[in-house]
Tab-separated table of C-alpha atoms (C1' of nucleotides) in Angstrom:
chain	number	residue	atom	x	y	z
A	80	VAL	CA	4.233	-0.977	57.078
A	81	HIS	CA	5.221	0.489	53.591
A	82	ALA	CA	2.596	-0.899	52.403
A	83	ALA	CA	-0.206	1.149	55.055
A	84	LEU	CA	1.552	4.235	54.299
A	85	GLU	CA	0.510	3.831	50.758
A	86	LEU	CA	-2.679	2.886	51.792
A	87	VAL	CA	-3.261	5.732	53.975
A	88	ASP	CA	-1.707	8.380	51.157
A	89	ARG	CA	-4.668	6.824	48.317
A	90	ALA	CA	-6.974	6.860	50.491
A	91	GLY	CA	-7.451	8.761	53.357
A	92	PRO	CA	-6.849	8.006	57.210
A	93	THR	CA	-10.539	6.472	57.234
A	94	ALA	CA	-9.320	3.476	54.788
A	95	LEU	CA	-6.446	2.056	57.240
A	96	THR	CA	-8.631	-0.509	58.534
A	97	MET	CA	-6.385	-3.441	59.707
A	98	ARG	CA	-9.526	-5.806	57.372
A	99	ALA	CA	-8.395	-3.017	54.259
A	100	LEU	CA	-4.959	-3.779	54.806
A	101	ALA	CA	-4.647	-7.397	54.668
A	102	ARG	CA	-6.536	-6.619	51.575
A	103	HIS	CA	-4.265	-5.076	49.812
A	104	LEU	CA	-1.359	-7.085	51.436
A	105	GLY	CA	-3.849	-9.800	49.591
A	106	VAL	CA	-3.680	-11.291	52.887
A	107	ASP	CA	-6.163	-13.138	55.443
A	108	PRO	CA	-6.623	-10.211	58.244
A	109	MET	CA	-5.190	-11.536	61.192
A	110	ALA	CA	-1.717	-12.198	59.397
A	111	VAL	CA	-0.918	-8.162	60.143
A	112	TYR	CA	-0.547	-9.631	63.976
A	113	ARG	CA	2.002	-11.323	63.267
A	114	HIS	CA	4.107	-8.601	62.330
A	115	VAL	CA	2.902	-5.810	64.883
A	116	ARG	CA	1.142	-6.230	68.243
A	117	ASP	CA	-2.045	-3.691	67.304
A	118	LYS	CA	-3.313	-1.018	65.612
A	119	ASP	CA	-1.421	1.411	67.852
A	120	ASP	CA	1.610	-0.502	67.267
A	121	LEU	CA	0.733	-0.130	63.366
A	122	LEU	CA	0.634	3.503	63.692
A	123	GLY	CA	3.795	4.279	65.233
A	124	ALA	CA	6.139	2.327	63.480
A	125	MET	CA	4.277	4.441	60.012
A	126	CYS	CA	5.050	7.673	62.307
A	127	ASP	CA	8.846	6.775	62.090
A	128	ALA	CA	8.659	5.353	59.073
A	129	ALA	CA	7.410	9.490	58.073
A	130	VAL	CA	9.048	11.618	60.300
A	131	ALA	CA	12.538	9.786	59.462
A	132	GLU	CA	12.336	10.971	55.879
A	133	LEU	CA	12.115	14.564	56.352
A	134	THR	CA	15.115	16.528	56.014
A	135	PRO	CA	17.411	15.871	59.268
A	136	LEU	CA	18.475	18.923	61.239
A	137	ASP	CA	21.831	20.013	61.486
A	138	ALA	CA	23.353	20.940	64.257
A	139	ALA	CA	25.954	23.106	62.533
A	140	GLN	CA	23.559	25.634	60.878
A	141	PRO	CA	21.766	28.563	62.589
A	142	TRP	CA	18.299	27.270	64.586
A	143	GLU	CA	15.791	28.914	63.315
A	144	PRO	CA	15.831	28.671	59.533
A	145	GLN	CA	16.474	25.616	60.646
A	146	LEU	CA	12.928	24.865	62.590
A	147	ARG	CA	11.290	26.931	60.296
A	148	ARG	CA	12.207	24.304	57.759
A	149	LEU	CA	11.506	21.306	60.488
A	150	ALA	CA	7.720	23.160	60.528
A	151	LEU	CA	6.988	23.471	57.113
A	152	GLU	CA	8.347	19.664	56.068
A	153	LEU	CA	6.002	18.164	59.153
A	154	HIS	CA	3.173	20.320	58.441
A	155	ALA	CA	2.592	19.317	54.672
A	156	MET	CA	3.382	15.554	55.803
A	157	LEU	CA	0.936	15.825	58.300
A	158	VAL	CA	-1.795	16.731	55.706
A	159	ARG	CA	-1.321	14.756	53.192
A	160	ARG	CA	-1.256	11.836	56.406
A	161	PRO	CA	-3.808	13.184	58.806
A	162	ALA	CA	-4.224	9.573	59.892
A	163	LEU	CA	-0.521	9.987	61.831
A	164	LEU	CA	-2.223	13.469	63.644
A	165	ALA	CA	-3.324	11.417	66.778
A	166	VAL	CA	0.078	9.308	67.466
A	167	LEU	CA	2.317	12.413	66.948
A	168	SER	CA	0.173	14.569	69.391
A	169	GLY	CA	0.943	12.287	72.179
A	170	ALA	CA	4.101	12.843	74.218
A	171	PRO	CA	7.076	12.302	71.842
A	172	ALA	CA	5.937	8.794	71.752
A	173	THR	CA	8.291	6.878	68.669
A	174	PRO	CA	11.759	6.634	68.806
A	175	VAL	CA	12.619	9.105	65.911
A	176	SER	CA	9.862	11.840	67.606
A	177	LEU	CA	11.976	11.612	70.376
A	178	ALA	CA	15.544	11.324	68.747
A	179	ALA	CA	13.927	14.508	66.788
A	180	ALA	CA	13.049	16.411	69.479
A	181	HIS	CA	16.282	16.086	70.697
A	182	GLN	CA	17.956	17.313	68.028
A	183	ALA	CA	16.005	20.538	67.787
A	184	ILE	CA	16.339	21.402	71.570
A	185	GLY	CA	19.761	20.569	71.213
A	186	LEU	CA	19.867	23.486	67.620
A	187	LEU	CA	18.486	25.723	70.910
A	188	VAL	CA	20.514	25.002	73.600
A	189	ALA	CA	23.242	25.808	71.116
A	190	ALA	CA	22.611	29.147	70.244
A	191	GLY	CA	22.970	29.659	73.635
A	192	VAL	CA	19.524	29.008	75.313
A	193	SER	CA	18.874	27.052	78.479
A	194	GLU	CA	17.826	23.570	78.079
A	195	ASP	CA	14.158	25.021	79.124
A	196	ALA	CA	13.362	27.371	76.992
A	197	ALA	CA	14.810	25.318	73.959
A	198	ALA	CA	12.575	22.782	75.435
A	199	THR	CA	9.315	24.932	76.001
A	200	THR	CA	9.996	26.918	72.560
A	201	PHE	CA	9.843	22.908	70.435
A	202	ALA	CA	6.959	22.130	72.603
A	203	VAL	CA	5.178	25.462	71.195
A	204	VAL	CA	6.006	25.258	67.354
A	205	PHE	CA	5.585	21.504	67.505
A	206	SER	CA	1.741	22.284	69.206
A	207	TYR	CA	1.082	24.886	66.449
A	208	VAL	CA	1.679	22.812	63.487
A	209	LEU	CA	0.177	19.669	64.704
A	210	GLY	CA	-2.807	22.266	65.170
A	211	ALA	CA	-2.813	24.014	62.160
A	212	ALA	CA	-2.399	20.639	60.419
A	213	GLN	CA	-5.472	19.250	61.727
A	214	VAL	CA	-7.178	22.384	60.822
A	215	ALA	CA	-6.024	21.954	56.913
A	216	ALA	CA	-6.349	18.530	57.384
A	217	ALA	CA	-10.391	18.836	57.875
A	218	ASP	CA	-12.691	18.611	55.360
A	219	PRO	CA	-14.265	22.029	54.808
A	220	PRO	CA	-18.169	22.254	55.922
A	221	PRO	CA	-20.480	20.883	53.556
A	222	ALA	CA	-20.820	23.854	51.273
A	223	ALA	CA	-25.220	23.162	51.153
A	224	ASP	CA	-24.807	24.096	54.720
A	225	HIS	CA	-23.363	27.131	54.300
A	226	PRO	CA	-26.839	29.531	53.637
A	227	ALA	CA	-27.775	28.074	56.936
A	228	LEU	CA	-24.839	28.349	58.536
A	229	LEU	CA	-24.592	31.822	57.646
A	230	ASP	CA	-27.823	32.565	58.600
A	231	GLY	CA	-27.422	30.884	61.924
A	232	ALA	CA	-24.509	33.544	63.046
A	233	ARG	CA	-26.248	36.330	61.448
A	234	ALA	CA	-29.476	35.597	64.430
A	235	LEU	CA	-26.693	34.600	67.001
A	236	LEU	CA	-25.811	38.094	66.540
A	237	GLY	CA	-28.525	39.896	66.213
A	238	ASP	CA	-27.130	42.190	63.420
A	239	ALA	CA	-28.601	41.409	60.324
A	240	ASP	CA	-25.887	42.268	57.724
A	241	PRO	CA	-22.348	41.418	60.400
A	242	PRO	CA	-19.365	43.174	58.771
A	243	HIS	CA	-16.578	40.712	59.005
A	244	LEU	CA	-19.045	37.934	58.540
A	245	ALA	CA	-17.940	36.751	55.296
A	246	ALA	CA	-13.346	36.833	56.320
A	247	ALA	CA	-15.127	34.677	60.043
A	248	ALA	CA	-16.181	31.858	57.224
A	249	GLY	CA	-12.997	31.969	55.056
A	250	LEU	CA	-10.697	31.090	57.920
A	251	MET	CA	-8.497	29.085	57.685
A	252	GLN	CA	-8.957	27.926	54.040
A	253	GLU	CA	-5.570	29.296	52.727
A	254	PRO	CA	-2.590	26.689	52.139
A	255	GLU	CA	-0.973	30.463	52.918
A	256	ASP	CA	-1.546	30.486	56.498
A	257	VAL	CA	0.651	28.535	57.716
A	258	GLU	CA	3.193	30.449	57.020
A	259	ARG	CA	1.973	33.337	58.348
A	260	GLY	CA	1.433	31.899	61.857
A	261	LEU	CA	4.404	30.045	61.784
A	262	GLU	CA	6.160	33.636	61.126
A	263	PHE	CA	3.915	35.320	64.057
A	264	LEU	CA	5.210	32.498	66.634
A	265	LEU	CA	9.087	32.346	65.261
A	266	ALA	CA	8.558	36.329	65.649
A	267	GLY	CA	7.550	35.691	69.194
A	268	VAL	CA	10.052	32.457	70.074
A	269	ARG	CA	12.959	35.478	68.843
A	270	ALA	CA	11.721	38.746	70.851
A	271	THR	CA	11.212	36.391	74.309
A	272	LEU	CA	14.696	34.658	74.310
A	273	ALA	CA	16.703	38.390	73.052
A	274	GLY	CA	14.627	39.512	76.073
A	275	ARG	CA	16.900	37.536	79.024
B	264	VAL	CA	-27.432	17.337	73.726
B	265	HIS	CA	-26.569	17.744	76.848
B	266	ALA	CA	-27.238	13.880	78.213
B	267	ALA	CA	-24.260	13.516	74.989
B	268	LEU	CA	-21.811	16.118	77.246
B	269	GLU	CA	-22.410	14.096	80.301
B	270	LEU	CA	-21.139	11.442	78.842
B	271	VAL	CA	-17.959	12.455	77.096
B	272	ASP	CA	-17.003	14.497	80.209
B	273	ARG	CA	-18.021	11.284	82.072
B	274	ALA	CA	-16.534	8.263	79.768
B	275	GLY	CA	-14.436	9.823	77.934
B	276	PRO	CA	-14.561	10.475	73.897
B	277	THR	CA	-14.611	6.783	72.789
B	278	ALA	CA	-17.793	6.436	75.081
B	279	LEU	CA	-19.628	8.776	73.046
B	280	THR	CA	-21.517	6.139	70.561
B	281	MET	CA	-25.083	6.634	69.189
B	282	ARG	CA	-25.887	2.961	70.792
B	283	ALA	CA	-24.234	4.321	73.934
B	284	LEU	CA	-25.772	7.726	74.147
B	285	ALA	CA	-29.817	5.930	74.064
B	286	ARG	CA	-28.744	3.427	76.709
B	287	HIS	CA	-27.696	6.404	78.910
B	288	LEU	CA	-30.841	7.938	78.422
B	289	GLY	CA	-32.657	4.326	78.446
B	290	VAL	CA	-34.435	4.384	74.881
B	291	ASP	CA	-33.907	2.681	71.531
B	292	PRO	CA	-30.657	3.207	69.991
B	293	MET	CA	-32.707	4.389	67.125
B	294	ALA	CA	-34.605	7.202	68.834
B	295	VAL	CA	-31.399	9.072	68.982
B	296	TYR	CA	-31.949	9.651	64.768
B	297	ARG	CA	-36.218	11.426	65.709
B	298	HIS	CA	-34.198	14.110	66.936
B	299	VAL	CA	-30.208	14.256	64.817
B	300	ARG	CA	-29.429	13.870	61.663
B	301	ASP	CA	-26.254	11.381	62.405
B	302	LYS	CA	-23.530	11.793	64.650
B	303	ASP	CA	-21.493	14.656	62.806
B	304	ASP	CA	-24.698	16.595	63.110
B	305	LEU	CA	-25.089	15.108	67.425
B	306	LEU	CA	-21.139	16.077	67.521
B	307	GLY	CA	-22.259	19.962	66.229
B	308	ALA	CA	-24.807	20.536	68.206
B	309	MET	CA	-22.490	19.945	70.983
B	310	CYS	CA	-19.766	21.710	69.676
B	311	ASP	CA	-22.488	25.289	69.808
B	312	ALA	CA	-23.575	23.939	73.279
B	313	ALA	CA	-19.821	23.608	74.191
B	314	VAL	CA	-18.965	27.227	72.892
B	315	ALA	CA	-21.787	28.844	74.240
B	316	GLU	CA	-20.462	28.439	77.509
B	317	LEU	CA	-17.431	30.185	76.834
B	318	THR	CA	-17.175	33.969	78.360
B	319	PRO	CA	-18.197	35.874	75.511
B	320	LEU	CA	-15.846	38.537	74.462
B	321	ASP	CA	-16.804	42.309	74.517
B	322	ALA	CA	-16.299	44.156	72.312
B	323	ALA	CA	-15.321	47.201	74.501
B	324	GLN	CA	-12.053	45.342	75.905
B	325	PRO	CA	-9.325	45.472	74.471
B	326	TRP	CA	-8.148	42.735	72.263
B	327	GLU	CA	-5.519	41.104	73.876
B	328	PRO	CA	-6.374	40.154	77.091
B	329	GLN	CA	-9.539	38.877	75.546
B	330	LEU	CA	-7.878	36.786	73.054
B	331	ARG	CA	-5.985	35.754	76.063
B	332	ARG	CA	-8.816	34.545	77.544
B	333	LEU	CA	-10.654	33.074	75.286
B	334	ALA	CA	-7.828	30.961	73.452
B	335	LEU	CA	-6.824	29.312	77.705
B	336	GLU	CA	-11.357	28.542	78.006
B	337	LEU	CA	-11.154	27.755	74.790
B	338	HIS	CA	-8.073	25.175	75.369
B	339	ALA	CA	-9.558	24.025	78.740
B	340	MET	CA	-13.036	23.079	77.215
B	341	LEU	CA	-11.221	21.369	74.450
B	342	VAL	CA	-8.697	19.742	76.781
B	343	ARG	CA	-12.309	18.146	79.005
B	344	ARG	CA	-14.301	16.904	75.582
B	345	PRO	CA	-11.523	16.247	73.020
B	346	ALA	CA	-14.469	14.504	71.183
B	347	LEU	CA	-15.517	18.224	69.886
B	348	LEU	CA	-12.099	18.427	68.778
B	349	ALA	CA	-12.434	17.075	65.107
B	350	VAL	CA	-15.386	18.589	64.618
B	351	LEU	CA	-14.308	22.317	65.624
B	352	SER	CA	-11.325	21.887	63.510
B	353	GLY	CA	-13.143	22.315	59.729
B	354	ALA	CA	-13.083	25.695	59.243
B	355	PRO	CA	-15.482	27.513	61.587
B	356	ALA	CA	-18.549	24.612	60.538
B	357	THR	CA	-20.825	26.460	63.585
B	358	PRO	CA	-23.016	28.848	63.862
B	359	VAL	CA	-22.164	29.620	67.995
B	360	SER	CA	-18.479	29.093	66.280
B	361	LEU	CA	-18.631	31.138	63.201
B	362	ALA	CA	-19.385	33.989	65.393
B	363	ALA	CA	-17.522	33.556	67.700
B	364	ALA	CA	-14.946	34.398	65.404
B	365	HIS	CA	-16.910	36.761	63.625
B	366	GLN	CA	-16.008	38.965	66.767
B	367	ALA	CA	-12.684	38.178	67.563
B	368	ILE	CA	-12.210	39.631	64.062
B	369	GLY	CA	-13.529	42.503	64.842
B	370	LEU	CA	-12.243	43.063	68.053
B	371	LEU	CA	-8.557	43.138	66.435
B	372	VAL	CA	-10.499	45.583	63.455
B	373	ALA	CA	-11.510	47.853	66.074
B	374	ALA	CA	-7.880	47.995	67.654
B	375	GLY	CA	-6.349	49.287	63.778
B	376	VAL	CA	-5.519	46.306	62.352
B	377	SER	CA	-6.461	45.656	58.748
B	378	GLU	CA	-9.346	42.937	58.191
B	379	ASP	CA	-7.175	40.427	56.599
B	380	ALA	CA	-4.623	40.874	59.378
B	381	ALA	CA	-6.804	40.490	62.233
B	382	ALA	CA	-8.541	36.829	60.528
B	383	THR	CA	-5.632	35.718	60.095
B	384	THR	CA	-4.043	36.819	63.394
B	385	PHE	CA	-7.817	34.686	64.959
B	386	ALA	CA	-6.624	31.702	62.860
B	387	VAL	CA	-2.876	31.139	64.328
B	388	VAL	CA	-4.283	31.407	67.349
B	389	PHE	CA	-7.339	29.241	66.948
B	390	SER	CA	-4.787	26.781	65.015
B	391	TYR	CA	-2.407	26.556	68.034
B	392	VAL	CA	-5.169	26.702	70.651
B	393	LEU	CA	-6.274	22.920	68.817
B	394	GLY	CA	-2.964	21.736	68.594
B	395	ALA	CA	-1.756	22.376	72.556
B	396	ALA	CA	-5.062	21.125	73.266
B	397	GLN	CA	-4.832	17.649	71.610
B	398	VAL	CA	-0.900	17.467	72.732
B	399	ALA	CA	-2.631	18.630	76.003
B	400	ALA	CA	-5.687	15.588	75.293
B	401	ALA	CA	-3.081	13.184	74.369
B	402	ASP	CA	-3.000	10.428	76.336
B	403	PRO	CA	1.028	9.972	77.258
B	404	PRO	CA	2.685	6.925	75.925
B	405	PRO	CA	2.621	3.245	78.423
B	406	ALA	CA	5.576	3.909	81.013
B	407	ALA	CA	6.680	0.017	79.819
B	408	ASP	CA	7.050	1.728	76.469
B	409	HIS	CA	9.791	3.717	78.056
B	410	PRO	CA	12.966	1.976	78.643
B	411	ALA	CA	12.808	0.968	74.685
B	412	LEU	CA	11.396	4.088	74.068
B	413	LEU	CA	15.011	5.897	74.918
B	414	ASP	CA	16.733	2.922	74.152
B	415	GLY	CA	15.119	3.247	70.353
B	416	ALA	CA	16.201	7.078	70.101
B	417	ARG	CA	19.775	6.704	71.589
B	418	ALA	CA	20.697	4.500	69.131
B	419	LEU	CA	19.258	6.708	66.229
B	420	LEU	CA	21.175	9.375	67.653
B	421	GLY	CA	24.515	7.317	67.457
B	422	ASP	CA	25.658	8.478	71.056
B	423	ALA	CA	24.956	6.560	74.641
B	424	ASP	CA	24.454	9.210	76.657
B	425	PRO	CA	22.665	11.564	74.515
B	426	PRO	CA	22.627	15.426	76.494
B	427	HIS	CA	18.462	16.387	76.229
B	428	LEU	CA	16.588	13.269	76.247
B	429	ALA	CA	15.168	13.616	78.847
B	430	ALA	CA	14.476	16.967	78.362
B	431	ALA	CA	12.834	16.275	75.000
B	432	ALA	CA	10.532	12.721	76.359
B	433	GLY	CA	9.271	15.251	78.654
B	434	LEU	CA	7.896	17.862	76.175
B	435	MET	CA	5.067	19.113	76.765
B	436	GLN	CA	3.728	17.170	79.880
B	437	GLU	CA	3.019	20.822	82.133
B	438	PRO	CA	-0.234	22.097	81.671
B	439	GLU	CA	1.631	25.455	82.309
B	440	ASP	CA	3.264	24.799	78.490
B	441	VAL	CA	-0.137	26.121	76.774
B	442	GLU	CA	0.641	29.516	78.474
B	443	ARG	CA	4.187	30.212	77.737
B	444	GLY	CA	3.319	29.163	74.150
B	445	LEU	CA	0.403	31.343	73.981
B	446	GLU	CA	2.696	34.843	75.231
B	447	PHE	CA	5.000	33.274	72.394
B	448	LEU	CA	2.624	33.317	69.976
B	449	LEU	CA	0.809	36.909	71.156
B	450	ALA	CA	4.527	38.523	71.455
B	451	GLY	CA	5.106	37.528	67.604
B	452	VAL	CA	1.390	38.846	67.215
B	453	ARG	CA	2.528	42.115	68.658
B	454	ALA	CA	5.609	42.976	67.074
B	455	THR	CA	4.409	42.334	63.530
B	456	LEU	CA	0.759	44.545	64.101
B	457	ALA	CA	3.005	46.958	65.904
B	458	GLY	CA	5.350	46.975	62.304
B	459	ARG	CA	3.548	47.909	59.917
C	111	DA	C1'	-45.001	12.765	65.575
C	112	DC	C1'	-42.506	9.426	67.903
C	113	DC	C1'	-40.207	4.898	69.681
C	114	DT	C1'	-38.770	0.278	68.417
C	115	DG	C1'	-36.908	-4.715	66.565
C	116	DA	C1'	-34.671	-6.914	63.158
C	117	DA	C1'	-30.991	-6.353	59.729
C	118	DC	C1'	-27.021	-4.601	57.014
C	119	DA	C1'	-22.269	-3.616	55.976
C	120	DC	C1'	-18.253	-3.680	58.567
C	121	DC	C1'	-14.693	-3.054	63.215
C	122	DG	C1'	-10.025	-4.506	65.785
C	123	DT	C1'	-8.851	-8.611	68.148
C	124	DT	C1'	-8.765	-13.422	70.182
C	125	DC	C1'	-8.528	-17.929	69.368
C	126	DA	C1'	-7.942	-22.793	67.736
C	127	DA	C1'	-6.007	-24.479	64.252
C	128	DG	C1'	-3.841	-25.708	60.120
C	129	DT	C1'	1.043	-25.867	57.293
D	49	DA	C1'	7.744	-19.077	61.691
D	50	DC	C1'	3.781	-18.322	59.536
D	51	DC	C1'	-1.010	-18.082	57.755
D	52	DT	C1'	-6.385	-18.800	58.150
D	53	DG	C1'	-10.548	-18.996	59.543
D	54	DA	C1'	-14.533	-18.594	62.652
D	55	DA	C1'	-15.718	-16.289	66.557
D	56	DC	C1'	-16.948	-11.835	69.416
D	57	DA	C1'	-18.360	-7.959	71.112
D	58	DC	C1'	-18.667	-4.389	68.813
D	59	DC	C1'	-19.978	0.365	65.714
D	60	DG	C1'	-23.055	3.451	62.280
D	61	DT	C1'	-27.298	3.575	59.372
D	62	DT	C1'	-31.403	1.739	56.908
D	63	DC	C1'	-36.327	0.266	56.836
D	64	DA	C1'	-40.157	-1.518	57.733
D	65	DA	C1'	-42.926	-1.515	61.499
D	66	DG	C1'	-45.625	-0.664	65.559
D	67	DT	C1'	-48.220	2.971	68.728
DNA sequence: ACCTGAACACCGTTCAAGT
DNA sequence: ACCTGAACACCGTTCAAGT
């Protein structure tokens, strides 16, 4: 598992193949199957190891800064290891992530929210983090295609000089956008929870 | 492109291979390469076709219901065709999606928001929709693993009967959760934009 | 212009065999 | 118990050749 994490860290998500992992370990490709059932099993174990490295939640602290920190740490981790994105997107599919979800819900319940609202809140924040990480991890479109892209959009809009095209093309390139988005989300959560 | 969309609709994202597409068209595997540069090119064209099917934005209508409708339609489309998720996650990488982003930003600017804030707002909503779609499209963990998963979480929590474990395990299984999450997000956007 | 077919360098995984 | 190596059924893509 450790070697697999090293591999994705160094060479990206596409580099994680059972054969490459075995090569990395100096071992026959099939030897890996003695230790994991299949590739999904390996990815699950990698997820557990990676999530366990995040700062754990502390039930004694207020929910909002804790949830914010967890979200940002999770986001940073997923950007670093996009290979884990797909696995973590399943319903809490791993013991460690399930335990983390439990603690986050407990944190909100302790703040006086119903269990149902707490679960929804956590699900929303979690979904957002996944989406933002996916966007942040995607490689930008090849610069060579840029002019063709802009011309295509211009043609569709029927406007030779659309006023916000530059803004649209520059969307989601800035790393700080994640935090701003998270604040929108937390403001909405605060407002909705207060209004009950 | 149409045949490829049919294929993912019928048989899921993993079924979209160049070879399967050619088989579906009754043609040699390599004939497809006469019409698209490579697989990414094909996915881009599929994205354009799929996004073009969404109800277009109307600059004369208020921004919030429009953005809500676009978000929900996009979400539904991505759940139906998860193969397009990865492509759409890149910065607006396709003429149609770039044009749509432009129109959404224009909508918010017309409502009195700065172009910068409009772009951030759209990026946030878009990221959320991608994340929620990814979660909704992921297949749930195999039911057979469920007890082992719960036991693992119990062991980690050091508690034989964690109070919110059922809630944590049931996270993100309900389709309505997308809408609730979107409302949190829009409430936050409203609050943040009003407070300037 | 468009289609074909063999080929290359890969995958994940199974299965029989070794030590 | 753990590792090996050949094999199976796939991929995306290139390239030379056909019509």
